[in-house]
Structure formats: structure tokens, C-alpha cells
Amino acid sequence: MNGKPRAYLDLVRAPNLFTAAADVLAGFLYSGGGLDRWTELVGLVAASVFLYAGGVALNDVCDVARDRDERPERPIPSGRISRRAAWRLALGLLVIGFGFAALTSTRAAMIAGSLTVAIVLYDAVLKSTPVAPAVMGLCRALNLALGMHAAGSLWTAAAMTPIGLMWVYVASITFFARHEAGVSSAARLTAGTLGVCAAAGGLSAIAWVRPNAHLGFLWLCGLLIVGLGYDGFRAVRRPSPPTVQAAVKTFVISLILFDACIAWAARGPLAAMLVATLVLPAVVLARILRVT
């Protein structure tokens, strides 16, 4: 795949779009949504995917000066897409994403609006500050909450446990990846790895805050911790950009399995399998398109 289509798929990080959809699907299933409400689910997934795509396109627009030095192969600094075209695309995708949420419900619109503000603040203002990992974690936590929008309350222990752990997971990835194109310290990589593993292990708390949880999800949590820890600590031992970036790719794609654990805890293994199927297209596209 070459030319403009490849450039635009790279710009929006096409493999990662499946992780955004997985957040919403897991949240929807966790909060009691069923496939009989498929139109609502489609609207929420569309909102999430468009908001994510717009957010990462805006990220590249804002990062173009640094990318000329560190990531000249990216679509904008390489000249495959103009900065103006990328800016227009990012704005359009964010507006469309919010529109899908607004068509779903007022509550979904409120969550999507908060997510849009967090995305813009991260990309345009806060990415180079110490609070950047926390803000990126908030973006993903809100994305999961978007799927849960129909729940009675998001401020219960049952709802806030997966939302909070999603925040920890993604904040840890962001902290880990802060210097992925350059020199990463062993301390930073160790802390980030421990953070993602702790978040995956923390999903076991769902068994205590959610009545009648399907405990089989604990096996998937264990496998997830092993995979995350292996790639993360391999980067600690060999902190070169390719090794660190490979670990970041694993962490990002594994968000789908993180979401599958959430779905399994609430609705059983079939729900987890439904979410986990999104791994396949994500992994296939990740072989030819950028993830970070």
C-alpha cells in the first residue's frame, strides 16, 4: 500500500482505531448493553473512532517541528500530507466524532465533549508538560466511560474500577513512551512497565466490586501481565528506540485484551471473544502501518 491512502492511514494510526472501538464495546457490554441496542452501539463506536483519529492527526499537526528531527518519516514532515490538510482532517474528524455521540444521547455528548477538550489540551498545550501522561490516561478513561454512558451512574465502585484502571494503564504507557524516539532511562521504562502490569492485575478487583463476576477473566488477566511484563522489561534491559517502540506497540495493541478482560468479568467468555476479535485486524495493520 503506497501513496496518499497509506499516508492518511498512517496519520490516523489505523491499527489503533480498533483499540478505541474495543474500549467502547467493552464499556457497553460491562454496563449491561446488548446487541439489541446495536444502533446505539454503532453510534458510540463511530464517535470513539472518529475522535481517536482526529486526536492523533491533531497530535501530528502539533508535533511537526519536533518530528522533522525525530520522526522525519511521519506523513507531514515527509511531505506526503501537508500540515494544512492534516489540520483540516483532524478538525473534521473531531467534529464528526462529537456529532455521532450527540446523536446517541445527551449524556454521551457530554462525555464526548469532555473527551474532545482533553484531546485538544493534550495535543496543543500539555503534551510536553509533566501532566501529559495523566491527561492521556484521562482521554482513554473517558473513552471507556463513553461506552458505559447508559449505566445508571458512573460514580459507583463497579464502574469506576475499570475506568480508573484504564487511566493507570494508559498513563503508564504514555510515561513509558515519553522518549521512545531517543534515549529512555531504565527508571522510566521500569516504572511504566510496572504501571501497565499493575493496571492489568488490578482488573482482578472487579471480582470484588461487581456481583456475580465471571471469574474466568482472571486467567486472561494473568496472561496479559506476562506478555506486558516480557516486552516491557526487555526494553528495560535494552533501552534502544526500536526495542522501546516495540514494547509501546505491544502495550497499545494489548488494550484490546485489557478491554476483553473487562467484558469477560461482566458478561462471560463470549463477550470477551467478541471484543478480542478486534485484535486480528489491529495486528495485521500494525505490520504495515504505524502504531506510535
mmCIF file of C-alpha atoms in Angstrom:
data_model
loop_
_atom_site.group_PDB
_atom_site.id
_atom_site.type_symbol
_atom_site.label_atom_id
_atom_site.label_comp_id
_atom_site.label_asym_id
_atom_site.label_seq_id
_atom_site.Cartn_x
_atom_site.Cartn_y
_atom_site.Cartn_z
ATOM 1 C CA MET A 1 0.000 0.000 0.000
ATOM 2 C CA ASN A 2 1.555 3.281 -1.124
ATOM 3 C CA GLY A 3 0.677 6.870 -1.922
ATOM 4 C CA LYS A 4 -1.948 9.069 -0.304
ATOM 5 C CA PRO A 5 -4.132 6.278 1.156
ATOM 6 C CA ARG A 6 -1.139 4.869 3.026
ATOM 7 C CA ALA A 7 -0.189 8.346 4.231
ATOM 8 C CA TYR A 8 -3.650 9.053 5.630
ATOM 9 C CA LEU A 9 -3.884 5.628 7.282
ATOM 10 C CA ASP A 10 -0.522 6.333 8.897
ATOM 11 C CA LEU A 11 -1.687 9.769 10.000
ATOM 12 C CA VAL A 12 -4.713 8.403 11.871
ATOM 13 C CA ARG A 13 -2.805 5.317 13.101
ATOM 14 C CA ALA A 14 -5.307 2.900 11.591
ATOM 15 C CA PRO A 15 -4.298 -0.118 13.754
ATOM 16 C CA ASN A 16 -5.059 1.846 16.915
ATOM 17 C CA LEU A 17 -8.597 2.661 15.828
ATOM 18 C CA PHE A 18 -9.569 -0.895 16.766
ATOM 19 C CA THR A 19 -8.352 -0.271 20.325
ATOM 20 C CA ALA A 20 -10.651 2.757 20.568
ATOM 21 C CA ALA A 21 -13.581 0.668 19.349
ATOM 22 C CA ALA A 22 -12.682 -2.043 21.893
ATOM 23 C CA ASP A 23 -12.915 0.471 24.753
ATOM 24 C CA VAL A 24 -16.449 1.419 23.809
ATOM 25 C CA LEU A 25 -17.560 -2.143 23.126
ATOM 26 C CA ALA A 26 -16.187 -3.328 26.486
ATOM 27 C CA GLY A 27 -17.784 -0.419 28.325
ATOM 28 C CA PHE A 28 -21.105 -1.005 26.574
ATOM 29 C CA LEU A 29 -21.152 -4.703 27.476
ATOM 30 C CA TYR A 30 -19.933 -4.040 31.015
ATOM 31 C CA SER A 31 -22.754 -1.585 31.675
ATOM 32 C CA GLY A 32 -25.426 -4.032 30.513
ATOM 33 C CA GLY A 33 -25.790 -3.086 26.864
ATOM 34 C CA GLY A 34 -26.934 -5.796 24.480
ATOM 35 C CA LEU A 35 -26.784 -6.299 20.734
ATOM 36 C CA ASP A 36 -30.491 -5.449 20.575
ATOM 37 C CA ARG A 37 -29.285 -1.853 21.039
ATOM 38 C CA TRP A 38 -26.977 -2.144 18.055
ATOM 39 C CA THR A 39 -27.794 1.282 16.609
ATOM 40 C CA GLU A 40 -26.695 2.915 19.854
ATOM 41 C CA LEU A 41 -23.545 0.813 19.912
ATOM 42 C CA VAL A 42 -22.687 1.702 16.313
ATOM 43 C CA GLY A 43 -23.084 5.400 17.095
ATOM 44 C CA LEU A 44 -20.820 5.160 20.139
ATOM 45 C CA VAL A 45 -18.151 3.170 18.293
ATOM 46 C CA ALA A 46 -18.224 5.641 15.421
ATOM 47 C CA ALA A 47 -17.879 8.552 17.857
ATOM 48 C CA SER A 48 -14.905 6.900 19.537
ATOM 49 C CA VAL A 49 -13.117 6.005 16.308
ATOM 50 C CA PHE A 50 -13.559 9.456 14.759
ATOM 51 C CA LEU A 51 -12.464 11.215 17.950
ATOM 52 C CA TYR A 52 -9.378 8.998 18.218
ATOM 53 C CA ALA A 53 -8.480 9.504 14.562
ATOM 54 C CA GLY A 54 -8.921 13.252 14.897
ATOM 55 C CA GLY A 55 -6.850 13.307 18.058
ATOM 56 C CA VAL A 56 -3.837 11.523 16.601
ATOM 57 C CA ALA A 57 -3.987 13.580 13.404
ATOM 58 C CA LEU A 58 -4.000 16.745 15.531
ATOM 59 C CA ASN A 59 -1.069 15.315 17.500
ATOM 60 C CA ASP A 60 0.993 15.133 14.308
ATOM 61 C CA VAL A 61 -0.026 18.656 13.324
ATOM 62 C CA CYS A 62 1.189 19.978 16.667
ATOM 63 C CA ASP A 63 4.365 17.852 16.660
ATOM 64 C CA VAL A 64 5.556 18.657 13.153
ATOM 65 C CA ALA A 65 8.571 20.745 14.242
ATOM 66 C CA ARG A 66 9.904 18.027 16.527
ATOM 67 C CA ASP A 67 9.045 15.283 14.055
ATOM 68 C CA ARG A 68 11.262 16.877 11.419
ATOM 69 C CA ASP A 69 14.194 15.951 13.652
ATOM 70 C CA GLU A 70 12.999 12.780 15.415
ATOM 71 C CA ARG A 71 10.405 11.225 13.061
ATOM 72 C CA PRO A 72 11.031 12.562 9.542
ATOM 73 C CA GLU A 73 9.225 9.535 8.080
ATOM 74 C CA ARG A 74 5.876 10.624 9.503
ATOM 75 C CA PRO A 75 3.302 11.810 6.944
ATOM 76 C CA ILE A 76 3.617 15.573 7.499
ATOM 77 C CA PRO A 77 7.411 16.066 7.765
ATOM 78 C CA SER A 78 7.958 13.605 4.912
ATOM 79 C CA GLY A 79 5.747 15.755 2.678
ATOM 80 C CA ARG A 80 3.203 13.020 1.990
ATOM 81 C CA ILE A 81 0.468 15.165 3.584
ATOM 82 C CA SER A 82 0.515 18.925 4.027
ATOM 83 C CA ARG A 83 0.144 20.333 7.516
ATOM 84 C CA ARG A 84 -2.934 22.302 6.413
ATOM 85 C CA ALA A 85 -4.617 19.178 5.017
ATOM 86 C CA ALA A 86 -3.850 17.275 8.218
ATOM 87 C CA TRP A 87 -5.242 20.132 10.333
ATOM 88 C CA ARG A 88 -8.475 20.215 8.343
ATOM 89 C CA LEU A 89 -8.803 16.449 8.581
ATOM 90 C CA ALA A 90 -8.211 16.474 12.347
ATOM 91 C CA LEU A 91 -10.814 19.189 12.908
ATOM 92 C CA GLY A 92 -13.352 17.433 10.713
ATOM 93 C CA LEU A 93 -12.863 14.080 12.411
ATOM 94 C CA LEU A 94 -13.274 15.599 15.881
ATOM 95 C CA VAL A 95 -16.488 17.357 14.844
ATOM 96 C CA ILE A 96 -17.898 14.199 13.257
ATOM 97 C CA GLY A 97 -16.992 12.137 16.315
ATOM 98 C CA PHE A 98 -18.755 14.549 18.641
ATOM 99 C CA GLY A 99 -21.733 14.588 16.288
ATOM 100 C CA PHE A 100 -22.148 10.814 16.466
ATOM 101 C CA ALA A 101 -22.105 10.974 20.268
ATOM 102 C CA ALA A 102 -24.633 13.831 20.306
ATOM 103 C CA LEU A 103 -26.974 11.819 18.107
ATOM 104 C CA THR A 104 -26.789 8.942 20.593
ATOM 105 C CA SER A 105 -27.732 10.761 23.787
ATOM 106 C CA THR A 106 -27.180 13.945 25.767
ATOM 107 C CA ARG A 107 -25.044 12.064 28.274
ATOM 108 C CA ALA A 108 -22.888 10.588 25.520
ATOM 109 C CA ALA A 109 -22.478 14.092 24.095
ATOM 110 C CA MET A 110 -21.301 15.383 27.480
ATOM 111 C CA ILE A 111 -18.702 12.612 27.784
ATOM 112 C CA ALA A 112 -17.578 13.056 24.175
ATOM 113 C CA GLY A 113 -17.338 16.810 24.695
ATOM 114 C CA SER A 114 -15.104 16.288 27.728
ATOM 115 C CA LEU A 115 -13.024 13.816 25.732
ATOM 116 C CA THR A 116 -12.630 16.291 22.863
ATOM 117 C CA VAL A 117 -11.443 19.012 25.242
ATOM 118 C CA ALA A 118 -8.957 16.612 26.833
ATOM 119 C CA ILE A 119 -7.645 15.577 23.401
ATOM 120 C CA VAL A 120 -7.094 19.158 22.258
ATOM 121 C CA LEU A 121 -5.468 20.169 25.555
ATOM 122 C CA TYR A 122 -3.107 17.198 25.393
ATOM 123 C CA ASP A 123 -2.085 17.727 21.773
ATOM 124 C CA ALA A 124 -1.860 21.507 21.689
ATOM 125 C CA VAL A 125 -0.872 22.515 25.224
ATOM 126 C CA LEU A 126 0.082 19.789 27.672
ATOM 127 C CA LYS A 127 1.991 17.116 25.752
ATOM 128 C CA SER A 128 5.416 18.401 26.798
ATOM 129 C CA THR A 129 4.461 19.016 30.430
ATOM 130 C CA PRO A 130 4.706 16.647 33.420
ATOM 131 C CA VAL A 131 0.911 16.176 33.465
ATOM 132 C CA ALA A 132 0.831 14.749 29.928
ATOM 133 C CA PRO A 133 0.587 11.070 30.989
ATOM 134 C CA ALA A 134 -2.289 11.861 33.340
ATOM 135 C CA VAL A 135 -4.177 13.725 30.606
ATOM 136 C CA MET A 136 -3.668 10.952 28.069
ATOM 137 C CA GLY A 137 -4.892 8.471 30.660
ATOM 138 C CA LEU A 138 -7.960 10.654 31.141
ATOM 139 C CA CYS A 139 -8.667 10.540 27.403
ATOM 140 C CA ARG A 140 -8.806 6.742 27.418
ATOM 141 C CA ALA A 141 -10.754 6.615 30.677
ATOM 142 C CA LEU A 142 -13.366 8.907 29.110
ATOM 143 C CA ASN A 143 -13.427 6.707 26.008
ATOM 144 C CA LEU A 144 -14.277 3.680 28.157
ATOM 145 C CA ALA A 145 -16.862 5.781 30.018
ATOM 146 C CA LEU A 146 -18.412 6.684 26.650
ATOM 147 C CA GLY A 147 -19.288 3.020 26.200
ATOM 148 C CA MET A 148 -20.798 2.981 29.690
ATOM 149 C CA HIS A 149 -22.892 6.098 29.091
ATOM 150 C CA ALA A 150 -26.189 4.281 29.617
ATOM 151 C CA ALA A 151 -25.202 2.970 33.064
ATOM 152 C CA GLY A 152 -27.214 4.289 35.991
ATOM 153 C CA SER A 153 -24.182 6.011 37.485
ATOM 154 C CA LEU A 154 -20.511 6.134 36.597
ATOM 155 C CA TRP A 155 -19.577 7.052 40.165
ATOM 156 C CA THR A 156 -20.108 3.586 41.621
ATOM 157 C CA ALA A 157 -17.213 1.313 42.618
ATOM 158 C CA ALA A 158 -18.248 -1.173 39.932
ATOM 159 C CA ALA A 159 -17.987 1.458 37.172
ATOM 160 C CA MET A 160 -15.017 3.445 38.467
ATOM 161 C CA THR A 161 -12.799 0.376 38.967
ATOM 162 C CA PRO A 162 -12.278 -0.381 35.238
ATOM 163 C CA ILE A 163 -12.336 3.330 34.363
ATOM 164 C CA GLY A 164 -9.661 4.103 36.949
ATOM 165 C CA LEU A 165 -7.524 1.144 35.900
ATOM 166 C CA MET A 166 -7.774 2.222 32.264
ATOM 167 C CA TRP A 167 -6.432 5.608 33.373
ATOM 168 C CA VAL A 168 -3.490 3.934 35.135
ATOM 169 C CA TYR A 169 -2.753 1.687 32.157
ATOM 170 C CA VAL A 170 -2.671 4.437 29.542
ATOM 171 C CA ALA A 171 -0.932 6.984 31.767
ATOM 172 C CA SER A 172 1.777 4.351 32.324
ATOM 173 C CA ILE A 173 2.144 3.732 28.573
ATOM 174 C CA THR A 174 2.477 7.459 27.963
ATOM 175 C CA PHE A 175 5.098 7.796 30.696
ATOM 176 C CA PHE A 176 6.988 4.783 29.306
ATOM 177 C CA ALA A 177 6.926 6.152 25.746
ATOM 178 C CA ARG A 178 7.875 9.754 26.588
ATOM 179 C CA HIS A 179 11.331 9.474 24.961
ATOM 180 C CA GLU A 180 10.748 6.475 22.673
ATOM 181 C CA ALA A 181 12.438 8.137 19.695
ATOM 182 C CA GLY A 182 15.562 8.993 21.708
ATOM 183 C CA VAL A 183 17.176 7.942 24.976
ATOM 184 C CA SER A 184 14.871 6.368 27.575
ATOM 185 C CA SER A 185 16.053 5.872 31.135
ATOM 186 C CA ALA A 186 15.807 2.444 32.763
ATOM 187 C CA ALA A 187 13.950 4.013 35.697
ATOM 188 C CA ARG A 188 11.267 5.475 33.427
ATOM 189 C CA LEU A 189 10.845 2.228 31.497
ATOM 190 C CA THR A 190 10.680 0.186 34.702
ATOM 191 C CA ALA A 191 8.058 2.477 36.221
ATOM 192 C CA GLY A 192 5.972 2.399 33.041
ATOM 193 C CA THR A 193 6.157 -1.389 32.808
ATOM 194 C CA LEU A 194 5.188 -1.827 36.440
ATOM 195 C CA GLY A 195 2.304 0.573 35.885
ATOM 196 C CA VAL A 196 0.769 -1.295 32.947
ATOM 197 C CA CYS A 197 1.228 -4.640 34.727
ATOM 198 C CA ALA A 198 -0.334 -3.256 37.906
ATOM 199 C CA ALA A 199 -3.316 -1.956 35.953
ATOM 200 C CA ALA A 200 -3.831 -5.338 34.282
ATOM 201 C CA GLY A 201 -3.519 -7.097 37.629
ATOM 202 C CA GLY A 202 -5.826 -4.547 39.228
ATOM 203 C CA LEU A 203 -8.654 -5.712 36.982
ATOM 204 C CA SER A 204 -8.995 -8.601 39.442
ATOM 205 C CA ALA A 205 -10.683 -6.068 41.752
ATOM 206 C CA ILE A 206 -13.749 -6.274 39.512
ATOM 207 C CA ALA A 207 -14.432 -9.640 41.151
ATOM 208 C CA TRP A 208 -14.956 -7.788 44.462
ATOM 209 C CA VAL A 209 -16.909 -4.755 43.272
ATOM 210 C CA ARG A 210 -19.175 -6.467 40.748
ATOM 211 C CA PRO A 211 -21.664 -9.107 41.949
ATOM 212 C CA ASN A 212 -21.599 -12.400 40.059
ATOM 213 C CA ALA A 213 -18.428 -11.569 38.135
ATOM 214 C CA HIS A 214 -17.264 -14.302 35.768
ATOM 215 C CA LEU A 215 -14.009 -15.270 37.445
ATOM 216 C CA GLY A 216 -12.566 -16.902 34.330
ATOM 217 C CA PHE A 217 -11.374 -13.460 33.258
ATOM 218 C CA LEU A 218 -8.603 -13.756 35.859
ATOM 219 C CA TRP A 219 -6.788 -16.206 33.561
ATOM 220 C CA LEU A 220 -6.739 -13.658 30.770
ATOM 221 C CA CYS A 221 -5.505 -11.012 33.220
ATOM 222 C CA GLY A 222 -2.609 -13.295 34.170
ATOM 223 C CA LEU A 223 -1.633 -13.923 30.553
ATOM 224 C CA LEU A 224 -1.842 -10.217 29.844
ATOM 225 C CA ILE A 225 0.505 -9.385 32.717
ATOM 226 C CA VAL A 226 3.068 -11.923 31.470
ATOM 227 C CA GLY A 227 3.027 -10.526 27.921
ATOM 228 C CA LEU A 228 3.230 -6.905 29.032
ATOM 229 C CA GLY A 229 5.992 -7.623 31.518
ATOM 230 C CA TYR A 230 8.055 -9.563 28.994
ATOM 231 C CA ASP A 231 8.126 -6.784 26.394
ATOM 232 C CA GLY A 232 8.404 -4.021 28.959
ATOM 233 C CA PHE A 233 11.372 -5.477 30.842
ATOM 234 C CA ARG A 234 13.066 -6.426 27.583
ATOM 235 C CA ALA A 235 13.064 -2.697 26.820
ATOM 236 C CA VAL A 236 14.468 -2.018 30.298
ATOM 237 C CA ARG A 237 17.390 -4.331 29.549
ATOM 238 C CA ARG A 238 17.949 -2.916 26.045
ATOM 239 C CA PRO A 239 16.568 0.651 26.018
ATOM 240 C CA SER A 240 17.165 1.351 22.334
ATOM 241 C CA PRO A 241 14.439 3.177 20.353
ATOM 242 C CA PRO A 242 13.424 0.060 18.324
ATOM 243 C CA THR A 243 13.031 -2.053 21.488
ATOM 244 C CA VAL A 244 11.146 0.651 23.353
ATOM 245 C CA GLN A 245 8.868 1.305 20.372
ATOM 246 C CA ALA A 246 8.176 -2.432 20.040
ATOM 247 C CA ALA A 247 7.101 -2.516 23.688
ATOM 248 C CA VAL A 248 4.874 0.516 23.182
ATOM 249 C CA LYS A 249 3.242 -1.240 20.225
ATOM 250 C CA THR A 250 2.576 -4.288 22.416
ATOM 251 C CA PHE A 251 1.123 -2.131 25.183
ATOM 252 C CA VAL A 252 -1.177 -0.271 22.785
ATOM 253 C CA ILE A 253 -2.498 -3.317 20.910
ATOM 254 C CA SER A 254 -2.924 -5.122 24.245
ATOM 255 C CA LEU A 255 -5.509 -2.510 25.185
ATOM 256 C CA ILE A 256 -7.934 -4.727 23.285
ATOM 257 C CA LEU A 257 -7.157 -7.649 25.605
ATOM 258 C CA PHE A 258 -7.431 -5.309 28.593
ATOM 259 C CA ASP A 259 -10.924 -4.458 27.347
ATOM 260 C CA ALA A 260 -11.677 -8.136 26.764
ATOM 261 C CA CYS A 261 -10.938 -8.788 30.458
ATOM 262 C CA ILE A 262 -13.472 -6.111 31.401
ATOM 263 C CA ALA A 263 -16.112 -7.622 29.125
ATOM 264 C CA TRP A 264 -15.434 -11.153 30.396
ATOM 265 C CA ALA A 265 -15.772 -10.110 34.029
ATOM 266 C CA ALA A 266 -19.229 -8.693 33.367
ATOM 267 C CA ARG A 267 -20.689 -10.864 30.622
ATOM 268 C CA GLY A 268 -18.610 -14.022 30.329
ATOM 269 C CA PRO A 269 -16.182 -15.505 27.783
ATOM 270 C CA LEU A 270 -18.348 -14.950 24.700
ATOM 271 C CA ALA A 271 -18.375 -11.212 25.366
ATOM 272 C CA ALA A 272 -14.597 -11.306 25.771
ATOM 273 C CA MET A 273 -14.233 -13.149 22.470
ATOM 274 C CA LEU A 274 -16.357 -10.503 20.747
ATOM 275 C CA VAL A 275 -14.015 -7.758 21.977
ATOM 276 C CA ALA A 276 -10.851 -9.799 21.390
ATOM 277 C CA THR A 277 -11.670 -10.329 17.700
ATOM 278 C CA LEU A 278 -10.580 -6.719 17.195
ATOM 279 C CA VAL A 279 -7.005 -7.844 17.884
ATOM 280 C CA LEU A 280 -6.811 -9.545 14.491
ATOM 281 C CA PRO A 281 -7.243 -6.511 12.215
ATOM 282 C CA ALA A 282 -5.201 -4.388 14.612
ATOM 283 C CA VAL A 283 -2.236 -6.791 14.495
ATOM 284 C CA VAL A 284 -2.444 -7.226 10.713
ATOM 285 C CA LEU A 285 -2.469 -3.483 10.083
ATOM 286 C CA ALA A 286 0.263 -2.919 12.674
ATOM 287 C CA ARG A 287 2.626 -4.917 10.473
ATOM 288 C CA ILE A 288 2.409 -2.340 7.689
ATOM 289 C CA LEU A 289 1.208 0.870 9.345
ATOM 290 C CA ARG A 290 2.441 2.921 12.281
ATOM 291 C CA VAL A 291 1.152 2.482 15.811
ATOM 292 C CA THR A 292 3.203 5.187 17.558
#
